[in-house]
Short mmCIF file of C-alpha atoms and ligand atoms in Angstrom, two decimals:
data_model
loop_
_atom_site.label_atom_id
_atom_site.label_comp_id
_atom_site.label_asym_id
_atom_site.label_seq_id
_atom_site.Cartn_x
_atom_site.Cartn_y
_atom_site.Cartn_z
CA MET A 1 148.29 138.33 35.00
CA ASP A 2 145.48 135.79 34.74
CA PRO A 3 142.13 137.64 35.39
CA LYS A 4 140.63 134.40 36.73
CA ASN A 5 142.83 134.62 39.80
CA SER A 6 141.86 138.23 40.63
CA MET A 7 138.86 139.37 42.65
CA ILE A 8 137.82 143.01 42.18
CA LEU A 9 135.43 145.05 44.33
CA VAL A 10 133.51 147.89 42.65
CA VAL A 11 132.28 150.50 45.15
CA ASP A 12 129.85 153.12 43.81
CA ASP A 13 126.51 154.49 44.97
CA ASP A 14 125.44 154.73 41.32
CA ALA A 15 123.75 151.44 40.38
CA LEU A 16 124.30 152.05 36.66
CA ILE A 17 128.07 152.42 37.08
CA ARG A 18 128.18 149.33 39.33
CA GLU A 19 126.32 147.31 36.70
CA LEU A 20 128.38 148.61 33.79
CA LEU A 21 131.77 147.97 35.44
CA SER A 22 130.63 144.65 36.77
CA SER A 23 129.59 143.41 33.32
CA TRP A 24 132.84 144.69 31.68
CA LEU A 25 134.99 143.00 34.31
CA ASP A 26 132.96 139.83 34.27
CA HIS A 27 133.21 139.74 30.48
CA ARG A 28 137.00 139.91 30.71
CA GLY A 29 137.05 136.99 33.15
CA TYR A 30 137.73 138.86 36.43
CA GLY A 31 135.94 137.84 39.60
CA VAL A 32 133.83 140.83 40.62
CA LYS A 33 131.65 141.92 43.55
CA THR A 34 129.92 145.27 44.12
CA ALA A 35 129.17 147.47 47.12
CA GLU A 36 126.90 150.49 47.12
CA ASN A 37 128.53 152.35 49.99
CA GLY A 38 131.72 152.64 51.99
CA GLN A 39 130.54 150.65 55.04
CA GLN A 40 129.42 147.72 52.94
CA ALA A 41 132.72 147.83 51.01
CA LEU A 42 134.82 147.72 54.20
CA ALA A 43 132.78 144.83 55.63
CA MET A 44 133.06 142.84 52.39
CA HIS A 45 136.79 143.45 52.12
CA GLN A 46 137.36 142.42 55.71
CA GLN A 47 135.49 139.20 55.11
CA GLN A 48 136.84 138.21 51.73
CA GLY A 49 139.99 140.23 50.96
CA PHE A 50 139.97 141.61 47.39
CA ASP A 51 142.91 141.99 45.01
CA LEU A 52 141.78 145.41 43.81
CA ILE A 53 139.16 147.99 44.81
CA LEU A 54 137.59 150.45 42.32
CA LEU A 55 136.32 153.18 44.62
CA ASP A 56 134.03 156.12 43.91
CA ILE A 57 134.98 159.20 45.91
CA MET A 58 131.66 160.98 46.21
CA MET A 59 129.20 158.78 48.09
CA PRO A 60 126.63 159.63 50.79
CA ASP A 61 127.29 158.59 54.44
CA MET A 62 130.79 157.17 54.10
CA ASN A 63 132.69 158.64 51.15
CA GLY A 64 135.87 157.46 49.38
CA PHE A 65 138.16 159.49 51.71
CA ASP A 66 136.69 157.76 54.77
CA VAL A 67 137.06 154.34 53.15
CA LEU A 68 140.73 155.06 52.30
CA THR A 69 141.39 156.36 55.83
CA ALA A 70 139.84 153.22 57.36
CA LEU A 71 141.81 150.93 55.02
CA LYS A 72 145.05 152.75 55.85
CA ALA A 73 144.38 152.46 59.58
CA ALA A 74 143.86 148.71 59.20
CA GLY A 75 147.28 148.37 57.45
CA ASN A 76 145.65 147.35 54.18
CA THR A 77 147.92 146.73 51.18
CA THR A 78 145.23 146.08 48.54
CA PRO A 79 145.52 148.59 45.68
CA VAL A 80 142.66 151.09 45.46
CA VAL A 81 141.89 152.91 42.18
CA VAL A 82 139.65 155.91 42.83
CA MET A 83 137.04 157.09 40.35
CA SER A 84 136.19 160.76 40.04
CA ALA A 85 135.23 163.51 37.60
CA LEU A 86 138.26 165.08 35.83
CA THR A 87 137.33 168.47 37.28
CA ASP A 88 137.80 167.16 40.79
CA LEU A 89 141.63 167.10 40.75
CA LYS A 90 141.97 168.29 44.35
CA SER A 91 140.03 165.27 45.67
CA VAL A 92 142.18 162.91 43.58
CA VAL A 93 145.35 164.36 45.12
CA THR A 94 143.89 163.90 48.62
CA CYS A 95 143.02 160.27 47.76
CA ILE A 96 146.55 159.57 46.57
CA LYS A 97 147.89 161.05 49.81
CA LEU A 98 145.54 158.70 51.67
CA GLY A 99 147.08 155.69 49.88
CA ALA A 100 145.13 155.30 46.61
CA GLU A 101 147.22 153.61 43.94
CA ASP A 102 145.79 155.37 40.89
CA PHE A 103 142.73 157.14 39.58
CA LEU A 104 140.23 156.89 36.72
CA SER A 105 138.25 159.84 35.45
CA LYS A 106 134.53 159.60 34.95
CA PRO A 107 133.00 158.83 32.52
CA ILE A 108 135.23 155.77 32.50
CA GLU A 109 137.04 154.96 29.29
CA SER A 110 137.45 151.17 28.87
CA GLU A 111 141.05 151.11 27.48
CA LEU A 112 142.26 153.21 30.37
CA LEU A 113 140.35 150.99 32.83
CA TRP A 114 142.16 147.84 31.62
CA ALA A 115 145.53 149.57 31.66
CA ARG A 116 145.01 150.80 35.25
CA ILE A 117 143.69 147.44 36.46
CA ASN A 118 146.58 145.53 34.91
CA ALA A 119 149.22 147.88 36.25
CA SER A 120 147.74 147.84 39.76
CA LEU A 121 147.32 144.06 39.88
CA GLU A 122 150.85 143.53 38.60
CA LYS A 123 152.28 145.82 41.27
CA LYS A 124 150.23 144.00 43.90
CA HIS A 125 151.50 140.67 42.65
CA TYR A 126 155.16 141.75 43.00
CA ARG A 127 154.48 143.38 46.37
CA ASP A 128 152.85 140.17 47.64
CA ALA A 129 155.72 138.03 46.30
CA GLN A 130 158.25 140.31 47.98
CA GLN A 131 156.31 140.17 51.21
CA THR A 132 156.12 136.36 51.13
CA TRP A 133 159.82 136.20 50.33
CA LEU A 134 160.67 138.48 53.25
CA GLU A 135 158.51 136.47 55.61
CA GLU A 136 160.17 133.25 54.46
CA LEU A 137 163.60 134.76 54.85
CA ASN A 138 162.74 135.78 58.42
CA LEU A 139 161.35 132.35 59.14
CA LEU A 140 164.44 130.63 57.70
CA GLN A 141 166.63 132.91 59.82
CA GLN A 142 164.66 131.92 62.90
CA ILE A 143 164.93 128.22 61.96
CA ASP A 144 168.68 128.61 61.36
CA GLN A 145 169.09 130.17 64.81
CA GLU A 146 167.35 127.16 66.36
CA LEU A 147 169.30 124.68 64.22
CA ASN A 148 172.58 126.34 65.23
CA THR A 149 171.93 125.63 68.88
CA THR A 150 171.81 121.85 68.39
CA LEU A 151 173.97 119.03 67.07
CA ASP A 152 171.42 116.38 67.88
CA ARG A 153 169.71 114.56 64.97
CA GLU A 154 166.52 114.00 67.01
CA THR A 155 166.10 117.71 67.74
CA ILE A 156 166.81 118.64 64.09
CA SER A 157 164.21 116.07 62.99
CA GLN A 158 161.62 117.54 65.38
CA LEU A 159 162.32 121.07 64.11
CA THR A 160 161.88 119.89 60.50
CA LEU A 161 158.47 118.45 61.33
CA GLN A 162 157.46 121.48 63.40
CA TYR A 163 158.23 124.06 60.69
CA GLY A 164 157.40 121.87 57.69
CA GLY A 165 154.15 120.81 59.35
CA GLN A 166 153.22 124.43 60.14
CA LYS A 167 153.89 125.60 56.57
CA THR A 168 152.04 122.73 54.87
CA GLY A 169 149.21 122.37 57.39
CA ALA A 170 150.03 118.66 57.50
CA LEU A 171 147.65 116.36 59.38
CA ALA A 172 150.55 114.07 60.29
CA CYS A 173 154.20 113.85 59.34
CA CYS A 174 157.37 111.89 59.97
CA ILE A 175 161.07 111.92 59.10
CA GLY A 176 163.78 109.30 59.00
CA ALA A 177 166.68 107.73 57.16
CA VAL A 178 166.18 105.57 54.07
CA ASP A 179 167.12 101.93 54.46
CA GLY A 180 166.76 100.18 51.11
CA HIS A 181 163.26 101.31 50.12
CA ARG A 182 161.94 101.70 53.65
CA LEU A 183 161.88 104.78 55.81
CA GLN A 184 163.43 104.16 59.24
CA VAL A 185 161.39 106.77 61.09
CA ARG A 186 163.22 108.88 63.69
CA ALA A 187 160.51 111.41 64.63
CA THR A 188 156.77 111.82 64.10
CA GLN A 189 154.11 114.48 64.58
CA GLY A 190 150.36 113.82 64.62
CA ILE A 191 150.86 110.04 64.77
CA GLU A 192 152.26 107.77 67.48
CA PRO A 193 155.47 105.98 66.43
CA GLY A 194 153.86 102.65 67.32
CA GLN A 195 151.02 103.23 64.80
CA LEU A 196 153.23 104.01 61.82
CA PRO A 197 152.56 102.02 58.67
CA THR A 198 155.44 100.84 56.50
CA ILE A 199 156.59 103.80 54.41
CA ILE A 200 158.19 103.05 51.06
CA VAL A 201 160.40 105.76 49.52
CA ASP A 202 162.46 106.05 46.36
CA LYS A 203 166.11 106.74 47.22
CA GLN A 204 166.78 108.05 43.71
CA GLN A 205 163.98 110.65 43.81
CA HIS A 206 165.71 113.98 44.51
CA ALA A 207 162.71 116.17 43.63
CA ILE A 208 160.03 117.20 46.11
CA THR A 209 156.79 115.41 45.12
CA GLN A 210 153.11 115.75 45.93
CA THR A 211 151.06 112.67 45.09
CA ALA A 212 147.89 110.85 46.18
CA VAL A 213 148.46 109.25 49.57
CA PRO A 214 149.04 105.46 49.26
CA GLU A 215 145.93 103.58 50.37
CA ASN A 216 147.58 101.39 53.01
CA GLY A 217 150.35 103.74 54.03
CA ARG A 218 148.26 106.67 55.33
CA LEU A 219 149.60 108.58 58.38
CA HIS A 220 146.17 110.16 59.04
CA PRO A 221 142.66 108.93 58.14
CA GLN A 222 141.72 112.28 56.51
CA ALA A 223 144.89 112.60 54.45
CA ASN A 224 144.46 112.73 50.67
CA TYR A 225 147.89 113.93 49.52
CA ARG A 226 151.44 112.98 50.42
CA LEU A 227 154.26 115.48 50.17
CA THR A 228 157.68 113.79 50.08
CA LEU A 229 160.67 115.99 50.87
CA PRO A 230 164.10 114.44 50.25
CA ILE A 231 166.95 115.89 52.32
CA TYR A 232 170.22 115.35 50.50
CA ARG A 233 173.82 116.47 50.42
CA ASN A 234 176.27 115.88 47.58
CA ALA A 235 173.43 114.20 45.64
CA ILE A 236 173.08 111.47 48.30
CA ILE A 237 169.70 111.30 50.00
CA ARG A 238 170.28 111.00 53.75
CA ASP A 239 166.77 111.58 55.10
CA VAL A 240 163.23 111.91 53.82
CA ALA A 241 160.40 113.88 55.45
CA ILE A 242 156.79 112.86 54.72
CA PHE A 243 153.84 115.23 55.18
CA ASP A 244 150.32 113.82 54.79
CA LEU A 245 147.84 116.55 53.83
CA ALA A 246 144.13 117.13 53.38
CA HIS A 247 144.76 119.52 50.43
CA PRO A 248 147.73 119.98 48.13
CA VAL A 249 150.04 122.93 48.91
CA PRO A 250 150.84 125.72 46.40
CA GLU A 251 154.08 126.11 44.45
CA THR A 252 155.32 128.83 46.88
CA THR A 253 155.17 126.39 49.80
CA LEU A 254 157.06 123.77 47.79
CA ARG A 255 159.76 126.37 47.08
CA PHE A 256 160.00 127.19 50.79
CA LEU A 257 160.29 123.51 51.70
CA LYS A 258 163.09 123.04 49.16
CA ARG A 259 165.01 125.87 50.83
CA LEU A 260 164.23 124.44 54.27
CA ALA A 261 165.61 121.04 53.14
CA ILE A 262 168.98 122.65 52.29
CA HIS A 263 169.25 124.15 55.78
CA ILE A 264 168.19 120.86 57.40
CA ALA A 265 170.73 118.90 55.31
CA ILE A 266 173.56 121.15 56.54
CA ALA A 267 172.43 120.83 60.17
CA MET A 268 172.14 117.03 59.81
CA HIS A 269 175.61 116.90 58.25
CA ASN A 270 177.08 118.89 61.15
CA ALA A 271 175.31 116.61 63.64
CA GLN A 272 176.76 113.58 61.84
CA LEU A 273 180.28 115.06 61.95
CA TYR A 274 179.88 115.71 65.67
CA ALA A 275 178.63 112.15 66.27
CA ASP A 276 181.60 110.80 64.25
CA VAL A 277 184.08 112.82 66.29
CA GLN A 278 182.50 111.57 69.50
CA ALA A 279 182.58 107.97 68.24
CA ALA A 280 186.23 108.34 67.21
CA ASN A 281 187.04 109.73 70.65
CA ARG A 282 185.27 106.83 72.33
CA ALA A 283 187.05 104.34 70.06
CA LYS A 284 190.40 105.93 70.93
CA SER A 285 189.68 105.70 74.68
CA ASN A 286 188.57 102.06 74.30
CA PHE A 287 191.68 101.31 72.27
CA VAL A 288 194.00 102.77 74.93
CA ALA A 289 192.11 100.90 77.68
CA MET A 290 192.32 97.60 75.78
CA VAL A 291 196.04 98.01 75.02
CA SER A 292 196.90 98.79 78.63
CA HIS A 293 194.80 95.80 79.71
CA GLU A 294 196.62 93.54 77.22
CA LEU A 295 199.99 94.80 78.50
CA LYS A 296 199.16 94.43 82.18
CA ASN A 297 198.89 90.59 82.31
CA PRO A 298 202.23 89.69 80.71
CA LEU A 299 203.99 92.55 82.52
CA THR A 300 202.65 91.35 85.87
CA SER A 301 203.93 87.81 85.26
CA ILE A 302 207.32 89.14 84.06
CA GLN A 303 207.60 91.32 87.19
CA SER A 304 206.57 88.57 89.63
CA TYR A 305 208.77 85.86 88.17
CA THR A 306 211.87 88.06 87.86
CA TYR A 307 211.30 89.05 91.51
CA LEU A 308 211.08 85.37 92.52
CA LEU A 309 214.21 84.51 90.54
CA ARG A 310 216.22 87.37 92.05
CA ARG A 311 215.12 86.68 95.61
CA GLN A 312 215.11 82.90 95.67
CA SER A 313 217.34 81.76 92.81
CA SER A 314 219.73 80.00 95.18
CA LYS A 315 216.91 77.98 96.72
CA LEU A 316 215.07 77.10 93.51
CA PRO A 317 215.79 73.79 91.75
CA PRO A 318 217.08 74.26 88.15
CA GLY A 319 213.84 72.81 86.69
CA THR A 320 211.72 75.47 88.43
CA GLN A 321 214.11 78.23 87.38
CA ALA A 322 213.76 77.10 83.76
CA THR A 323 209.95 77.13 84.08
CA TYR A 324 210.06 80.70 85.48
CA LEU A 325 212.33 81.81 82.64
CA ASP A 326 209.89 80.25 80.12
CA ILE A 327 207.02 82.22 81.69
CA ILE A 328 209.05 85.44 81.48
CA ASN A 329 209.97 84.70 77.87
CA ASP A 330 206.35 83.94 77.06
CA GLY A 331 205.22 87.29 78.56
CA ALA A 332 207.88 89.18 76.58
CA THR A 333 206.80 87.39 73.36
CA ARG A 334 203.17 88.41 73.98
CA ILE A 335 204.17 92.04 74.44
CA HIS A 336 206.36 91.86 71.33
CA ASN A 337 203.51 90.35 69.24
CA LEU A 338 201.07 92.98 70.52
CA ALA A 339 203.54 95.71 69.55
CA LEU A 340 203.83 94.21 66.02
CA GLU A 341 200.03 94.06 65.65
CA LEU A 342 199.60 97.63 66.90
CA ASP A 343 202.30 98.74 64.50
CA ASP A 344 200.43 97.11 61.59
CA ILE A 345 197.15 98.78 62.63
CA THR A 346 198.78 102.20 62.95
CA GLN A 347 200.44 101.89 59.56
CA ILE A 348 197.22 100.71 57.86
CA GLU A 349 195.08 103.40 59.50
CA THR A 350 197.49 106.24 58.76
CA GLY A 351 197.83 105.10 55.13
CA GLN A 352 201.57 104.41 55.56
CA PHE A 353 201.32 100.69 54.97
CA ARG A 354 203.48 99.62 52.03
CA LEU A 355 202.90 96.38 50.13
CA ARG A 356 205.32 94.68 47.76
CA LEU A 357 202.93 93.20 45.25
CA GLU A 358 204.42 90.55 42.98
CA ALA A 359 203.51 87.27 41.27
CA VAL A 360 203.45 84.73 44.09
CA SER A 361 203.15 80.96 44.02
CA LEU A 362 200.41 80.18 46.54
CA PRO A 363 201.36 76.47 47.06
CA GLU A 364 204.90 77.54 47.98
CA VAL A 365 203.79 80.13 50.58
CA LEU A 366 201.20 77.73 51.96
CA HIS A 367 203.76 74.95 52.27
CA ASN A 368 206.10 77.20 54.31
CA VAL A 369 203.32 78.37 56.63
CA VAL A 370 201.95 74.86 57.23
CA LYS A 371 205.45 73.63 58.05
CA LEU A 372 205.71 76.15 60.91
CA PHE A 373 202.51 74.76 62.43
CA GLU A 374 203.64 71.12 62.45
CA PRO A 375 204.85 71.06 66.11
CA GLN A 376 201.67 72.80 67.37
CA LEU A 377 199.39 70.52 65.34
CA GLU A 378 201.22 67.45 66.53
CA GLU A 379 200.95 68.57 70.14
CA ARG A 380 197.19 69.10 69.75
CA GLN A 381 196.80 65.95 67.66
CA GLN A 382 195.07 67.92 64.95
CA GLU A 383 195.03 66.80 61.34
CA LEU A 384 195.66 69.44 58.69
CA THR A 385 195.02 68.64 55.02
CA VAL A 386 195.82 70.89 52.05
CA HIS A 387 193.93 70.67 48.73
CA VAL A 388 195.53 72.77 46.04
CA PRO A 389 194.89 71.52 42.46
CA ALA A 390 197.90 71.48 40.17
CA GLY A 391 198.26 74.16 37.50
CA LEU A 392 196.70 77.07 39.43
CA PRO A 393 197.89 80.50 38.27
CA GLN A 394 200.07 82.67 40.49
CA VAL A 395 198.44 85.29 42.71
CA ARG A 396 199.27 88.95 42.83
CA ALA A 397 200.21 89.51 46.48
CA ASP A 398 202.84 90.54 49.03
CA THR A 399 204.51 87.27 50.11
CA LYS A 400 205.14 88.36 53.70
CA ARG A 401 201.59 89.62 54.17
CA LEU A 402 200.04 86.59 52.46
CA SER A 403 201.97 84.41 54.94
CA GLN A 404 200.64 86.59 57.77
CA ILE A 405 197.02 86.10 56.59
CA LEU A 406 197.41 82.31 56.27
CA THR A 407 199.24 82.12 59.62
CA ASN A 408 196.47 83.96 61.42
CA LEU A 409 193.64 81.92 59.88
CA ILE A 410 195.37 78.56 60.46
CA SER A 411 196.43 79.63 63.96
CA ASN A 412 192.80 80.52 64.81
CA ALA A 413 191.54 77.27 63.27
CA SER A 414 193.96 75.36 65.51
CA LYS A 415 193.41 77.49 68.65
CA TYR A 416 189.62 77.30 68.43
CA THR A 417 189.42 73.60 67.54
CA PRO A 418 189.64 71.04 70.35
CA GLU A 419 192.43 68.49 70.39
CA GLY A 420 192.01 65.82 67.75
CA GLY A 421 190.11 68.14 65.43
CA ARG A 422 190.41 68.58 61.65
CA ILE A 423 191.57 71.58 59.63
CA GLN A 424 191.37 71.78 55.84
CA VAL A 425 193.03 74.39 53.68
CA ALA A 426 192.03 74.56 50.02
CA ALA A 427 192.48 76.84 47.01
CA GLN A 428 190.47 77.11 43.80
CA LEU A 429 189.72 79.55 41.02
CA VAL A 430 186.35 81.31 41.26
CA GLU A 431 184.56 83.65 38.86
CA GLY A 432 183.78 86.99 40.51
CA GLU A 433 182.43 90.31 39.25
CA VAL A 434 185.94 91.32 38.27
CA GLY A 435 186.77 88.02 36.52
CA ALA A 436 188.63 84.96 37.81
CA GLN A 437 190.12 85.18 41.30
CA MET A 438 191.88 82.79 43.65
CA GLN A 439 189.77 81.71 46.59
CA ILE A 440 191.53 80.27 49.64
CA THR A 441 189.51 78.45 52.29
CA VAL A 442 190.47 77.56 55.87
CA GLU A 443 187.92 75.23 57.42
CA ASP A 444 187.82 73.73 60.90
CA ASN A 445 185.45 71.56 62.91
CA GLY A 446 186.07 73.56 66.07
CA ILE A 447 184.04 75.56 68.57
CA GLY A 448 182.36 77.83 65.99
CA ILE A 449 181.07 81.37 66.54
CA MET A 450 177.65 82.20 68.00
CA ALA A 451 175.25 83.84 65.51
CA GLY A 452 175.00 86.99 67.68
CA ASP A 453 178.80 87.44 67.61
CA GLN A 454 179.31 86.94 63.89
CA GLY A 455 178.90 90.63 62.98
CA LYS A 456 181.70 91.64 65.38
CA VAL A 457 184.40 89.13 64.42
CA PHE A 458 186.45 91.58 62.33
CA SER A 459 186.27 94.43 64.89
CA GLN A 460 189.34 95.48 66.83
CA PHE A 461 189.76 93.65 70.15
CA PHE A 462 186.73 91.44 69.67
CA ARG A 463 186.99 88.11 71.48
CA ALA A 464 183.90 85.92 71.95
CA ASP A 465 182.56 85.70 75.48
CA ASP A 466 183.00 81.93 75.42
CA GLU A 467 185.03 79.99 77.97
CA LEU A 468 186.62 77.98 75.14
CA VAL A 469 187.88 81.27 73.66
CA THR A 470 189.02 82.99 76.85
CA ALA A 471 190.93 79.82 77.80
CA VAL A 472 193.23 80.51 74.83
CA ARG A 473 195.56 83.52 74.48
CA GLY A 474 194.64 86.19 72.02
CA THR A 475 194.38 89.96 71.55
CA GLY A 476 191.35 90.16 69.26
CA LEU A 477 193.39 92.07 66.69
CA GLY A 478 194.37 89.25 64.30
CA LEU A 479 191.22 89.09 62.17
CA ASN A 480 190.92 92.88 62.05
CA ILE A 481 194.43 93.10 60.58
CA THR A 482 193.82 90.06 58.33
CA LYS A 483 190.74 91.69 56.78
CA LYS A 484 192.63 94.91 56.09
CA LEU A 485 195.57 93.00 54.59
CA VAL A 486 193.26 91.03 52.28
CA GLU A 487 191.47 94.19 51.15
CA LEU A 488 194.72 96.11 50.61
CA GLN A 489 195.78 93.33 48.23
CA GLY A 490 192.54 93.64 46.26
CA GLY A 491 190.64 90.72 47.80
CA GLU A 492 187.71 90.12 50.10
CA ILE A 493 187.23 88.01 53.21
CA CYS A 494 184.14 86.42 54.76
CA PHE A 495 183.20 83.38 56.79
CA THR A 496 180.44 80.99 57.73
CA SER A 497 180.24 79.43 61.16
CA GLU A 498 178.01 77.29 63.29
CA HIS A 499 178.35 77.29 67.04
CA ARG A 500 180.07 74.14 68.26
CA GLN A 501 180.20 72.73 64.71
CA GLY A 502 183.03 74.65 63.10
CA SER A 503 183.97 77.67 60.97
CA THR A 504 185.11 78.29 57.41
CA PHE A 505 186.99 81.47 56.45
CA PHE A 506 187.20 82.36 52.72
CA PHE A 507 189.37 85.02 51.17
CA THR A 508 190.13 85.97 47.60
CA LEU A 509 193.19 87.39 45.86
CA PRO A 510 193.67 88.62 42.30
CA ILE A 511 195.45 86.20 40.00
CA VAL A 512 198.27 86.99 37.60
CA THR A 513 196.95 86.81 34.05
CA GLN A 514 198.81 87.33 30.81
CA GLU A 515 197.82 91.01 30.84
CA THR A 516 198.88 91.63 34.44
CA ALA A 517 202.03 89.46 34.37
CA VAL A 518 205.35 91.26 34.59
CA PRO A 519 207.40 90.18 31.55
CA ALA A 520 210.46 88.11 32.43
CA ILE A 521 213.77 89.92 32.00
CA ALA A 522 215.93 88.10 29.43
P1 LIG B 601 192.30 86.37 68.80
O1 LIG B 601 192.37 85.02 68.18
O2 LIG B 601 193.60 86.95 69.13
O3 LIG B 601 191.31 86.44 69.89
P2 LIG B 601 191.22 87.24 66.23
O4 LIG B 601 191.00 88.62 65.76
O5 LIG B 601 192.08 86.38 65.41
O6 LIG B 601 191.73 87.41 67.71
O7 LIG B 601 189.80 86.56 66.38
C1 LIG B 601 188.76 87.26 67.02
C2 LIG B 601 187.77 86.31 67.68
O8 LIG B 601 187.03 85.62 66.67
C3 LIG B 601 188.40 85.21 68.51
O9 LIG B 601 188.71 85.66 69.82
C4 LIG B 601 187.28 84.17 68.49
O10 LIG B 601 186.29 84.51 69.43
C5 LIG B 601 186.72 84.32 67.09
N1 LIG B 601 187.32 83.35 66.13
C6 LIG B 601 188.26 83.64 65.20
N2 LIG B 601 188.54 82.54 64.45
C7 LIG B 601 187.77 81.53 64.93
C8 LIG B 601 187.58 80.16 64.58
N3 LIG B 601 188.26 79.58 63.60
N4 LIG B 601 186.67 79.44 65.30
C9 LIG B 601 185.97 80.02 66.29
N5 LIG B 601 186.10 81.31 66.67
C10 LIG B 601 186.99 82.07 66.00
#
């Protein structure tokens, strides 16, 4: 036990003893104060709180027994070592009954004094630590009870600031998620959200830190120290709480905050799971609503035109009957295509999608797909050019699914390009992080996609709110499936687009190299 951290009160009516003990203790490095009677001792202890009291029993006015009785009544836990003559054993026993920790016989022998002081201070230290630990345990239990009643990230954030702020005495604090190096603050205390400076945090720093507050990032004008508390789960930092302080906090507070962070991380994780379940539920409801909406239109036209044919077939000229049958056929095709797309999505999302990866000649697949589009392109007077340099390696892909990707991208390029427009399909080798890859580009000079819509293009059921889009049939599922198909085959897809200027979709596929080639069977 370091004497420098202990304050001892010597209580004796004998000035010589006070002086002697005081100089011994001072010499050893203890902090020491003296009192010449019981009243003075009690007043001093109430004001300052000592770590140990050396108390004479026999004093005029208020003796040692009275002091011990008063201390006991006040719920005092400071150890008291009483000093008495050896012959006065009965008084010593009374003192111990009144709560004294130990006794020293007068005249005081120095070796015994140090032994008693050390033992008493050590016991006090462990008692205090146990007390703090119990208090923290109670507090954590209370916090847990509050955390268990909520699955809302905002409320959890507020509770973190409330308890963390209380424990650290923070002047101002905030908590949020880390985005790059910046803290995206979710809740604050002691500072208005609008007044927050930019807060830079280190996403790799898993330890709780206490540093000088950054000059231009202060949450409070009187703050000198910044305590940064990372809240992480599975080694990934999700949130960071910042406490700006006037004075640094002791090690015990840091330990408490570390424990608090574990409880907060679990509560945040549960809140996230709950939010995910809710989002999944919403997505499922939207999905069902969109599917039923997509089914309604073609079913309505099938129903109405079969009704007309049944009721009026004898009166209708053959040309009109053929038109009605075409409409019915068209509706059935739309439902069939929707069913195929939904089937793909279900298989991909349930992990049941099976690919037949093999060495594929891209020019061959491309040629077959482009051929299918010839009638449509001719009807829309669109020009399609293909640039594939000779000698390109084969790609590692599933032929059927590669055709599906190309079909969807070329179909979109044609659908969303006015009559007379241009479409270019090209392939080239590009160097990526994983080595050489095939990059296929489908470019059009069509209607383009508005900047605000570009982040949603690969989402299920997204169709731009643009009259030139809604005028054309579509389900909004094609690009979502295309992206998943590209990724399942080990590639990536992206695009650039300018509204009313045109769009270019790029996707990559792995190539067949000598190492990955399947040897020919002789
Ligand atoms: P669909 O074509 O059935 O609507 P997709 O998933 O293929 O569904 O495309 C989603 C949306 O992205 C389209 O509705 C359209 O708004 C936009 N889009 C896709 N390709 C193009 C393109 N080449 N030019 C302009 N907009 C496009």
